């Protein structure tokens, strides 16, 4: 049995175990088979990335019963409650969403914390003249319509919650740098924190911020944050307990919190993060609504960024602050209306690659679900930035392995030119990456890493024996957090020799230096010539090879393909069969949740409390 099959088997067993416990807890199991199946579906849904299941799914298993009869059976069991009732193991809301209580509680708490921040704009001081001057100096305006970077910064100056969604190269980091300069002009002593879900995303955020800040006056630049960390580190994870030192009762000591790669936030972590933001603070979430959602339950960022609408009063305030015509502020059509009006901005103009460039055009085709048009353009070729290797072989052949190794030619050359310095090794290694859609398959991460590593060792004049686990140049990815070594899931190191000849795994630190860890001390890890698209989130490479499995898989969606190709700055190669790629582009990720509904409920409650 494969690791994936074993994991799925365990998930089914856990869901079945929970279902049996629900039967034991039931006070009046008039229809025990309905309750057991409902409990199983609600539990198993969370392992599939959903926050809840839907009554319609339960109805498919009991076609002879109406949804009303199923609802009555569940609510009469004593195990299933309603949002307004006392806590029960399961919660069924008015739209037929069935939750484990834990996830309903997360959703309700997150909605409450978000609405607290959204309504917190009412007691914010108006931007000072110094802030207005700074805003206009940093965003001088451009021809061809309103400057949405300037408007997003203005939106953040006027509120405590700002959600900015845009693809790579759309200017999110530039906007944040200029926004922070404005906030520093308003309050030179404001406490700013930068965070991201993973260490590599946090490091990349800090590097990008430093790069984009070179135009700022030195007094402002000196007050920008000089560190960024993971959300877990920011909140102060307490090893062994899963709890954090900072929470609603002990909020973070920050005035401004900027979170990058927020699309990677799952429901539980998002709840704990937003609750820890002080009532007097600002939260700025950056991400890409079209990217893959978190591996764990929820699609929080996609829901929060679904509606970029602005109310007429906010349009007037933005126009006044940004000094533009209110009639020019026209927002995009929302994916779905939400109660977070006046908090969301979408960036669509790309400054890295033009919308008519190969990567830009392909990304647009994928997001629109235009599978046939995407395939036709790939087959036509003619773009240096995009290529397609139409490879239907179940197992990667010698020609494909040769092509994949060619991406690491610079890295190989650095290693062959004598003992490599860590800076040079990482720079060469990070120019290229193989991204796989799946882990377990002949074209998945584990198999591809074995094949590529074997040939890589041969080219360096090393043993091809797979038992020779440690060798100079081996890239490794950490798979489990180790708080003692300060290594976290997703961190990547490179094996390099010390002057004594002993091998050490070098990991980059935030200060630009490198730590040397003995291989025997590493937590669970794997070779990292190839990684999954999920693991690549928060990273960018000059060139990417996106390797699709040999057949259609449930994990293949347009979000995965979009995320994979947009990890590339300059060039991407897609490797796979046309039917597999076409089906992936047609399929959207669908995650059951009710966060938008919870936001509406909290908003109604807050409005009911208003005098």
CSV table of N, CA, C and O in Angstrom, one decimal, residues 54-154:
chain,number,residue,atom,x,y,z
A,54,UNK,N,-22.5,19.0,2.7
A,54,UNK,CA,-23.8,19.6,2.4
A,54,UNK,C,-24.9,18.6,2.5
A,54,UNK,O,-24.7,17.4,2.2
A,55,UNK,N,-26.1,19.0,2.9
A,55,UNK,CA,-27.2,18.1,3.1
A,55,UNK,C,-27.5,17.4,1.7
A,55,UNK,O,-28.0,16.3,1.7
A,56,UNK,N,-27.2,18.1,0.6
A,56,UNK,CA,-27.5,17.5,-0.7
A,56,UNK,C,-26.7,16.3,-0.9
A,56,UNK,O,-27.1,15.3,-1.5
A,57,UNK,N,-25.4,16.2,-0.3
A,57,UNK,CA,-24.6,15.0,-0.5
A,57,UNK,C,-25.2,13.9,0.3
A,57,UNK,O,-25.2,12.7,-0.1
A,58,UNK,N,-25.7,14.2,1.5
A,58,UNK,CA,-26.4,13.2,2.3
A,58,UNK,C,-27.6,12.6,1.6
A,58,UNK,O,-27.9,11.4,1.6
A,59,UNK,N,-28.3,13.5,0.9
A,59,UNK,CA,-29.6,13.2,0.2
A,59,UNK,C,-29.3,12.2,-0.9
A,59,UNK,O,-30.2,11.4,-1.2
A,60,UNK,N,-28.1,12.2,-1.5
A,60,UNK,CA,-27.8,11.3,-2.5
A,60,UNK,C,-27.7,9.8,-2.0
A,60,UNK,O,-28.0,8.9,-2.8
A,61,UNK,N,-27.4,9.7,-0.7
A,61,UNK,CA,-27.3,8.4,-0.1
A,61,UNK,C,-28.7,7.9,0.3
A,61,UNK,O,-28.9,6.7,0.6
A,62,UNK,N,-29.6,8.8,0.4
A,62,UNK,CA,-31.0,8.4,0.9
A,62,UNK,C,-32.0,9.1,0.0
A,62,UNK,O,-32.8,10.0,0.3
A,63,UNK,N,-32.1,8.6,-1.3
A,63,UNK,CA,-32.9,9.3,-2.3
A,63,UNK,C,-34.4,9.2,-1.9
A,63,UNK,O,-35.2,9.9,-2.4
A,64,UNK,N,-34.8,8.2,-1.1
A,64,UNK,CA,-36.2,8.0,-0.7
A,64,UNK,C,-36.7,9.1,0.3
A,64,UNK,O,-37.9,9.2,0.6
A,65,UNK,N,-35.7,9.8,0.9
A,65,UNK,CA,-36.1,10.8,1.9
A,65,UNK,C,-35.9,12.2,1.4
A,65,UNK,O,-34.9,12.5,0.7
A,66,UNK,N,-36.7,13.1,1.8
A,66,UNK,CA,-36.6,14.5,1.4
A,66,UNK,C,-35.5,15.2,2.2
A,66,UNK,O,-35.2,14.7,3.3
A,67,UNK,N,-35.0,16.3,1.8
A,67,UNK,CA,-34.1,17.0,2.6
A,67,UNK,C,-34.7,17.5,3.9
A,67,UNK,O,-34.0,17.5,5.0
A,68,UNK,N,-36.0,17.8,3.9
A,68,UNK,CA,-36.6,18.2,5.1
A,68,UNK,C,-36.7,17.0,6.1
A,68,UNK,O,-36.4,17.2,7.4
A,69,UNK,N,-36.9,15.8,5.6
A,69,UNK,CA,-37.0,14.7,6.5
A,69,UNK,C,-35.6,14.4,7.1
A,69,UNK,O,-35.4,14.0,8.3
A,70,UNK,N,-34.6,14.5,6.2
A,70,UNK,CA,-33.2,14.3,6.7
A,70,UNK,C,-32.8,15.3,7.8
A,70,UNK,O,-32.2,15.0,8.8
A,71,UNK,N,-33.2,16.6,7.5
A,71,UNK,CA,-32.9,17.6,8.5
A,71,UNK,C,-33.6,17.3,9.8
A,71,UNK,O,-33.0,17.4,10.9
A,72,UNK,N,-34.8,16.9,9.8
A,72,UNK,CA,-35.6,16.6,11.0
A,72,UNK,C,-35.0,15.5,11.8
A,72,UNK,O,-34.8,15.5,13.0
A,73,UNK,N,-34.5,14.4,11.0
A,73,UNK,CA,-33.9,13.3,11.6
A,73,UNK,C,-32.6,13.7,12.3
A,73,UNK,O,-32.3,13.2,13.5
A,74,UNK,N,-31.8,14.5,11.7
A,74,UNK,CA,-30.5,14.9,12.3
A,74,UNK,C,-30.8,15.8,13.5
A,74,UNK,O,-30.2,15.6,14.6
A,75,UNK,N,-31.6,16.8,13.4
A,75,UNK,CA,-31.8,17.7,14.5
A,75,UNK,C,-32.5,17.0,15.7
A,75,UNK,O,-32.4,17.5,16.9
A,76,UNK,N,-33.2,15.9,15.4
A,76,UNK,CA,-33.9,15.2,16.5
A,76,UNK,C,-33.1,14.2,17.2
A,76,UNK,O,-33.5,13.6,18.2
A,77,UNK,N,-31.8,14.1,16.7
A,77,UNK,CA,-30.9,13.0,17.3
A,77,UNK,C,-30.3,13.4,18.6
A,77,UNK,O,-29.8,12.6,19.4
A,78,UNK,N,-30.3,14.7,18.9
A,78,UNK,CA,-29.6,15.2,20.1
A,78,UNK,C,-28.1,15.4,19.9
A,78,UNK,O,-27.4,15.9,20.8
A,79,UNK,N,-27.6,15.1,18.7
A,79,UNK,CA,-26.1,15.2,18.4
A,79,UNK,C,-25.9,16.4,17.4
A,79,UNK,O,-24.8,16.9,17.4
A,80,UNK,N,-26.9,16.8,16.7
A,80,UNK,CA,-26.8,17.8,15.7
A,80,UNK,C,-27.5,19.1,16.2
A,80,UNK,O,-28.7,19.0,16.5
A,81,UNK,N,-26.8,20.2,16.3
A,81,UNK,CA,-27.4,21.4,16.7
A,81,UNK,C,-27.6,22.4,15.6
A,81,UNK,O,-27.2,22.2,14.5
A,82,UNK,N,-28.0,23.6,15.9
A,82,UNK,CA,-28.1,24.7,15.0
A,82,UNK,C,-27.2,25.8,15.4
A,82,UNK,O,-26.7,25.9,16.6
A,83,UNK,N,-26.9,26.8,14.5
A,83,UNK,CA,-26.0,27.9,14.9
A,83,UNK,C,-26.5,28.7,16.1
A,83,UNK,O,-25.7,29.2,16.9
A,84,UNK,N,-27.8,28.7,16.3
A,84,UNK,CA,-28.3,29.5,17.4
A,84,UNK,C,-28.4,28.7,18.7
A,84,UNK,O,-28.7,29.3,19.8
A,85,UNK,N,-28.3,27.4,18.6
A,85,UNK,CA,-28.5,26.5,19.8
A,85,UNK,C,-27.2,26.3,20.6
A,85,UNK,O,-26.2,26.9,20.4
A,86,UNK,N,-27.4,25.4,21.6
A,86,UNK,CA,-26.2,25.0,22.4
A,86,UNK,C,-25.2,24.2,21.6
A,86,UNK,O,-25.6,23.5,20.6
A,87,UNK,N,-24.0,24.2,22.0
A,87,UNK,CA,-23.0,23.4,21.2
A,87,UNK,C,-23.3,21.9,21.2
A,87,UNK,O,-23.7,21.3,22.2
A,88,UNK,N,-23.1,21.4,20.0
A,88,UNK,CA,-23.3,19.9,19.8
A,88,UNK,C,-22.2,19.4,18.9
A,88,UNK,O,-21.5,20.2,18.3
A,89,UNK,N,-21.9,18.1,18.9
A,89,UNK,CA,-20.8,17.6,18.1
A,89,UNK,C,-20.9,18.0,16.6
A,89,UNK,O,-19.9,18.2,15.9
A,90,UNK,N,-22.1,18.1,16.1
A,90,UNK,CA,-22.4,18.5,14.7
A,90,UNK,C,-23.3,19.8,14.7
A,90,UNK,O,-24.1,19.9,15.6
A,91,UNK,N,-23.1,20.6,13.7
A,91,UNK,CA,-23.9,21.8,13.5
A,91,UNK,C,-24.5,21.8,12.1
A,91,UNK,O,-23.8,21.7,11.1
A,92,UNK,N,-25.8,22.1,12.0
A,92,UNK,CA,-26.5,22.2,10.7
A,92,UNK,C,-27.0,23.6,10.5
A,92,UNK,O,-27.9,24.0,11.3
A,93,UNK,N,-26.6,24.3,9.6
A,93,UNK,CA,-27.1,25.7,9.4
A,93,UNK,C,-28.3,25.7,8.5
A,93,UNK,O,-28.7,24.7,8.0
A,94,UNK,N,-28.8,26.9,8.3
A,94,UNK,CA,-30.1,27.1,7.6
A,94,UNK,C,-30.0,26.8,6.1
A,94,UNK,O,-31.0,26.5,5.5
A,95,UNK,N,-28.8,26.8,5.5
A,95,UNK,CA,-28.6,26.5,4.1
A,95,UNK,C,-28.2,25.0,3.9
A,95,UNK,O,-27.8,24.7,2.8
A,96,UNK,N,-28.2,24.2,4.9
A,96,UNK,CA,-27.9,22.8,4.7
A,96,UNK,C,-26.5,22.4,4.9
A,96,UNK,O,-26.1,21.3,4.5
A,97,UNK,N,-25.6,23.3,5.4
A,97,UNK,CA,-24.2,23.0,5.6
A,97,UNK,C,-24.1,22.2,7.0
A,97,UNK,O,-24.6,22.7,8.0
A,98,UNK,N,-23.5,21.1,6.9
A,98,UNK,CA,-23.3,20.3,8.1
A,98,UNK,C,-21.8,20.3,8.5
A,98,UNK,O,-20.9,19.9,7.7
A,99,UNK,N,-21.5,20.7,9.7
A,99,UNK,CA,-20.2,20.9,10.2
A,99,UNK,C,-19.9,20.0,11.4
A,99,UNK,O,-20.7,19.7,12.2
A,100,UNK,N,-18.6,19.7,11.6
A,100,UNK,CA,-18.1,19.3,12.9
A,100,UNK,C,-18.1,20.6,13.7
A,100,UNK,O,-17.8,21.7,13.2
A,101,UNK,N,-18.4,20.6,15.0
A,101,UNK,CA,-18.6,21.8,15.8
A,101,UNK,C,-17.3,22.6,15.7
A,101,UNK,O,-17.3,23.9,15.6
A,102,UNK,N,-16.1,22.0,15.8
A,102,UNK,CA,-14.9,22.7,15.8
A,102,UNK,C,-14.7,23.6,14.6
A,102,UNK,O,-14.3,24.8,14.7
A,103,UNK,N,-15.1,23.2,13.4
A,103,UNK,CA,-15.0,24.0,12.2
A,103,UNK,C,-16.0,25.1,12.1
A,103,UNK,O,-15.8,26.2,11.6
A,104,UNK,N,-17.2,24.8,12.6
A,104,UNK,CA,-18.2,25.8,12.7
A,104,UNK,C,-17.8,26.9,13.6
A,104,UNK,O,-17.9,28.1,13.3
A,105,UNK,N,-17.2,26.5,14.7
A,105,UNK,CA,-16.7,27.5,15.7
A,105,UNK,C,-15.6,28.4,15.1
A,105,UNK,O,-15.6,29.6,15.3
A,106,UNK,N,-14.7,27.7,14.4
A,106,UNK,CA,-13.6,28.5,13.7
A,106,UNK,C,-14.2,29.5,12.8
A,106,UNK,O,-13.8,30.7,12.7
A,107,UNK,N,-15.2,29.1,12.0
A,107,UNK,CA,-15.8,30.0,11.0
A,107,UNK,C,-16.5,31.1,11.6
A,107,UNK,O,-16.3,32.3,11.2
A,108,UNK,N,-17.2,30.9,12.7
A,108,UNK,CA,-17.9,31.9,13.4
A,108,UNK,C,-17.0,32.9,14.0
A,108,UNK,O,-17.1,34.1,14.0
A,109,UNK,N,-15.9,32.4,14.7
A,109,UNK,CA,-14.9,33.2,15.3
A,109,UNK,C,-14.2,34.1,14.3
A,109,UNK,O,-13.9,35.3,14.6
A,110,UNK,N,-13.8,33.5,13.2
A,110,UNK,CA,-13.1,34.2,12.2
A,110,UNK,C,-14.0,35.4,11.6
A,110,UNK,O,-13.5,36.5,11.4
A,111,UNK,N,-15.2,35.1,11.4
A,111,UNK,CA,-16.1,36.1,10.8
A,111,UNK,C,-16.3,37.2,11.8
A,111,UNK,O,-16.3,38.4,11.5
A,112,UNK,N,-16.4,36.9,13.1
A,112,UNK,CA,-16.5,37.9,14.2
A,112,UNK,C,-15.3,38.8,14.2
A,112,UNK,O,-15.3,40.0,14.3
A,113,UNK,N,-14.1,38.2,14.2
A,113,UNK,CA,-12.8,38.9,14.2
A,113,UNK,C,-12.6,39.8,13.0
A,113,UNK,O,-12.2,41.0,13.1
A,114,UNK,N,-13.0,39.3,11.8
A,114,UNK,CA,-12.9,40.1,10.6
A,114,UNK,C,-13.9,41.3,10.6
A,114,UNK,O,-13.5,42.4,10.3
A,115,UNK,N,-15.1,41.1,11.1
A,115,UNK,CA,-16.1,42.2,11.1
A,115,UNK,C,-15.7,43.2,12.2
A,115,UNK,O,-15.9,44.4,12.0
A,116,UNK,N,-15.0,42.7,13.2
A,116,UNK,CA,-14.5,43.7,14.2
A,116,UNK,C,-13.5,44.7,13.6
A,116,UNK,O,-13.6,45.9,13.8
A,117,UNK,N,-12.6,44.1,12.8
A,117,UNK,CA,-11.6,44.9,12.1
A,117,UNK,C,-12.3,45.8,11.0
A,117,UNK,O,-12.0,47.0,10.9
A,118,UNK,N,-13.2,45.2,10.3
A,118,UNK,CA,-13.9,46.0,9.2
A,118,UNK,C,-14.6,47.2,9.7
A,118,UNK,O,-14.6,48.2,9.2
A,119,UNK,N,-15.3,47.0,10.9
A,119,UNK,CA,-16.0,48.1,11.5
A,119,UNK,C,-15.1,49.0,12.3
A,119,UNK,O,-15.6,50.1,12.7
A,120,UNK,N,-13.9,48.6,12.5
A,120,UNK,CA,-13.0,49.5,13.3
A,120,UNK,C,-12.5,50.7,12.5
A,120,UNK,O,-11.9,51.6,13.1
A,121,UNK,N,-12.9,50.8,11.2
A,121,UNK,CA,-12.5,52.0,10.5
A,121,UNK,C,-13.3,53.3,11.0
A,121,UNK,O,-12.8,54.4,10.8
A,122,UNK,N,-14.4,53.0,11.7
A,122,UNK,CA,-15.2,54.1,12.2
A,122,UNK,C,-14.5,55.0,13.2
A,122,UNK,O,-14.8,56.2,13.3
A,123,UNK,N,-13.5,54.4,14.0
A,123,UNK,CA,-12.8,55.2,15.0
A,123,UNK,C,-11.4,55.5,14.6
A,123,UNK,O,-10.6,55.8,15.5
A,124,UNK,N,-11.1,55.4,13.3
A,124,UNK,CA,-9.7,55.8,12.8
A,124,UNK,C,-9.6,57.3,12.6
A,124,UNK,O,-10.5,57.9,12.0
A,125,UNK,N,-8.5,57.8,13.0
A,125,UNK,CA,-8.2,59.2,12.6
A,125,UNK,C,-8.0,59.4,11.1
A,125,UNK,O,-7.5,58.5,10.5
A,126,UNK,N,-8.4,60.5,10.6
A,126,UNK,CA,-8.3,60.8,9.2
A,126,UNK,C,-6.8,60.9,8.8
A,126,UNK,O,-6.0,61.4,9.7
A,127,UNK,N,-6.3,60.5,7.6
A,127,UNK,CA,-4.9,60.7,7.3
A,127,UNK,C,-4.5,62.1,7.3
A,127,UNK,O,-5.3,63.0,6.9
A,128,UNK,N,-3.3,62.4,7.9
A,128,UNK,CA,-2.8,63.7,8.1
A,128,UNK,C,-2.4,64.3,6.7
A,128,UNK,O,-2.3,63.6,5.7
A,129,UNK,N,-2.1,65.6,6.7
A,129,UNK,CA,-1.6,66.2,5.5
A,129,UNK,C,-0.2,65.6,5.0
A,129,UNK,O,0.0,65.4,3.9
A,130,UNK,N,0.6,65.2,6.1
A,130,UNK,CA,1.9,64.5,5.7
A,130,UNK,C,1.6,63.2,5.0
A,130,UNK,O,2.4,62.8,4.1
A,131,UNK,N,0.6,62.5,5.5
A,131,UNK,CA,0.3,61.2,4.8
A,131,UNK,C,-0.2,61.4,3.4
A,131,UNK,O,0.2,60.7,2.5
A,132,UNK,N,-1.1,62.4,3.2
A,132,UNK,CA,-1.6,62.7,1.9
A,132,UNK,C,-0.4,63.1,1.0
A,132,UNK,O,-0.4,62.6,-0.2
A,133,UNK,N,0.5,63.9,1.5
A,133,UNK,CA,1.6,64.3,0.6
A,133,UNK,C,2.5,63.1,0.3
A,133,UNK,O,2.9,62.9,-0.9
A,134,UNK,N,2.7,62.2,1.2
A,134,UNK,CA,3.5,61.0,1.0
A,134,UNK,C,2.8,60.1,0.0
A,134,UNK,O,3.4,59.6,-0.9
A,135,UNK,N,1.5,60.0,0.1
A,135,UNK,CA,0.7,59.1,-0.8
A,135,UNK,C,0.8,59.6,-2.3
A,135,UNK,O,1.1,58.9,-3.2
A,136,UNK,N,0.7,60.9,-2.5
A,136,UNK,CA,0.8,61.5,-3.8
A,136,UNK,C,2.2,61.4,-4.4
A,136,UNK,O,2.4,61.3,-5.6
A,137,UNK,N,3.2,61.6,-3.5
A,137,UNK,CA,4.6,61.5,-3.9
A,137,UNK,C,5.0,60.1,-4.4
A,137,UNK,O,5.7,59.9,-5.4
A,138,UNK,N,4.5,59.1,-3.7
A,138,UNK,CA,4.8,57.7,-4.0
A,138,UNK,C,4.0,57.1,-5.1
A,138,UNK,O,4.4,56.2,-5.7
A,139,UNK,N,2.8,57.6,-5.3
A,139,UNK,CA,1.9,57.2,-6.3
A,139,UNK,C,1.5,58.4,-7.2
A,139,UNK,O,0.5,59.0,-7.1
A,140,UNK,N,2.4,58.8,-8.1
A,140,UNK,CA,2.2,60.0,-8.8
A,140,UNK,C,1.0,59.9,-9.9
A,140,UNK,O,0.6,60.9,-10.4
A,141,UNK,N,0.5,58.7,-10.0
A,141,UNK,CA,-0.6,58.5,-11.0
A,141,UNK,C,0.0,58.1,-12.4
A,141,UNK,O,1.1,58.3,-12.7
A,142,UNK,N,-0.9,57.5,-13.1
A,142,UNK,CA,-0.5,57.1,-14.5
A,142,UNK,C,-1.7,57.2,-15.4
A,142,UNK,O,-2.8,57.3,-15.0
A,143,UNK,N,-1.4,57.3,-16.7
A,143,UNK,CA,-2.4,57.4,-17.7
A,143,UNK,C,-3.1,56.1,-17.9
A,143,UNK,O,-2.6,55.1,-17.6
A,144,UNK,N,-4.4,56.2,-18.4
A,144,UNK,CA,-5.1,55.0,-18.8
A,144,UNK,C,-6.0,54.5,-17.7
A,144,UNK,O,-6.2,53.3,-17.6
A,145,UNK,N,-6.5,55.3,-16.8
A,145,UNK,CA,-7.4,54.8,-15.8
A,145,UNK,C,-6.8,55.0,-14.4
A,145,UNK,O,-5.7,55.4,-14.2
A,146,UNK,N,-7.6,54.7,-13.4
A,146,UNK,CA,-7.2,54.9,-12.0
A,146,UNK,C,-6.1,54.0,-11.6
A,146,UNK,O,-5.9,52.9,-12.2
A,147,UNK,N,-5.2,54.5,-10.7
A,147,UNK,CA,-4.1,53.7,-10.2
A,147,UNK,C,-4.6,52.8,-9.0
A,147,UNK,O,-4.7,53.3,-7.9
A,148,UNK,N,-4.8,51.5,-9.3
A,148,UNK,CA,-5.4,50.7,-8.2
A,148,UNK,C,-4.4,50.4,-7.1
A,148,UNK,O,-4.7,50.1,-6.0
A,149,UNK,N,-3.1,50.6,-7.4
A,149,UNK,CA,-2.1,50.5,-6.3
A,149,UNK,C,-2.3,51.6,-5.3
A,149,UNK,O,-2.3,51.4,-4.1
A,150,UNK,N,-2.5,52.8,-5.9
A,150,UNK,CA,-2.7,54.0,-5.0
A,150,UNK,C,-4.0,53.9,-4.3
A,150,UNK,O,-4.1,54.2,-3.1
A,151,UNK,N,-5.1,53.4,-5.0
A,151,UNK,CA,-6.4,53.2,-4.4
A,151,UNK,C,-6.3,52.2,-3.3
A,151,UNK,O,-7.0,52.3,-2.2
A,152,UNK,N,-5.6,51.1,-3.5
A,152,UNK,CA,-5.5,50.1,-2.4
A,152,UNK,C,-4.8,50.6,-1.2
A,152,UNK,O,-5.2,50.3,-0.1
A,153,UNK,N,-3.7,51.4,-1.4
A,153,UNK,CA,-3.0,52.0,-0.3
A,153,UNK,C,-3.9,53.0,0.4
A,153,UNK,O,-4.0,53.0,1.7
A,154,UNK,N,-4.7,53.7,-0.3
A,154,UNK,CA,-5.7,54.7,0.3
A,154,UNK,C,-6.7,53.9,1.1
A,154,UNK,O,-7.1,54.3,2.2
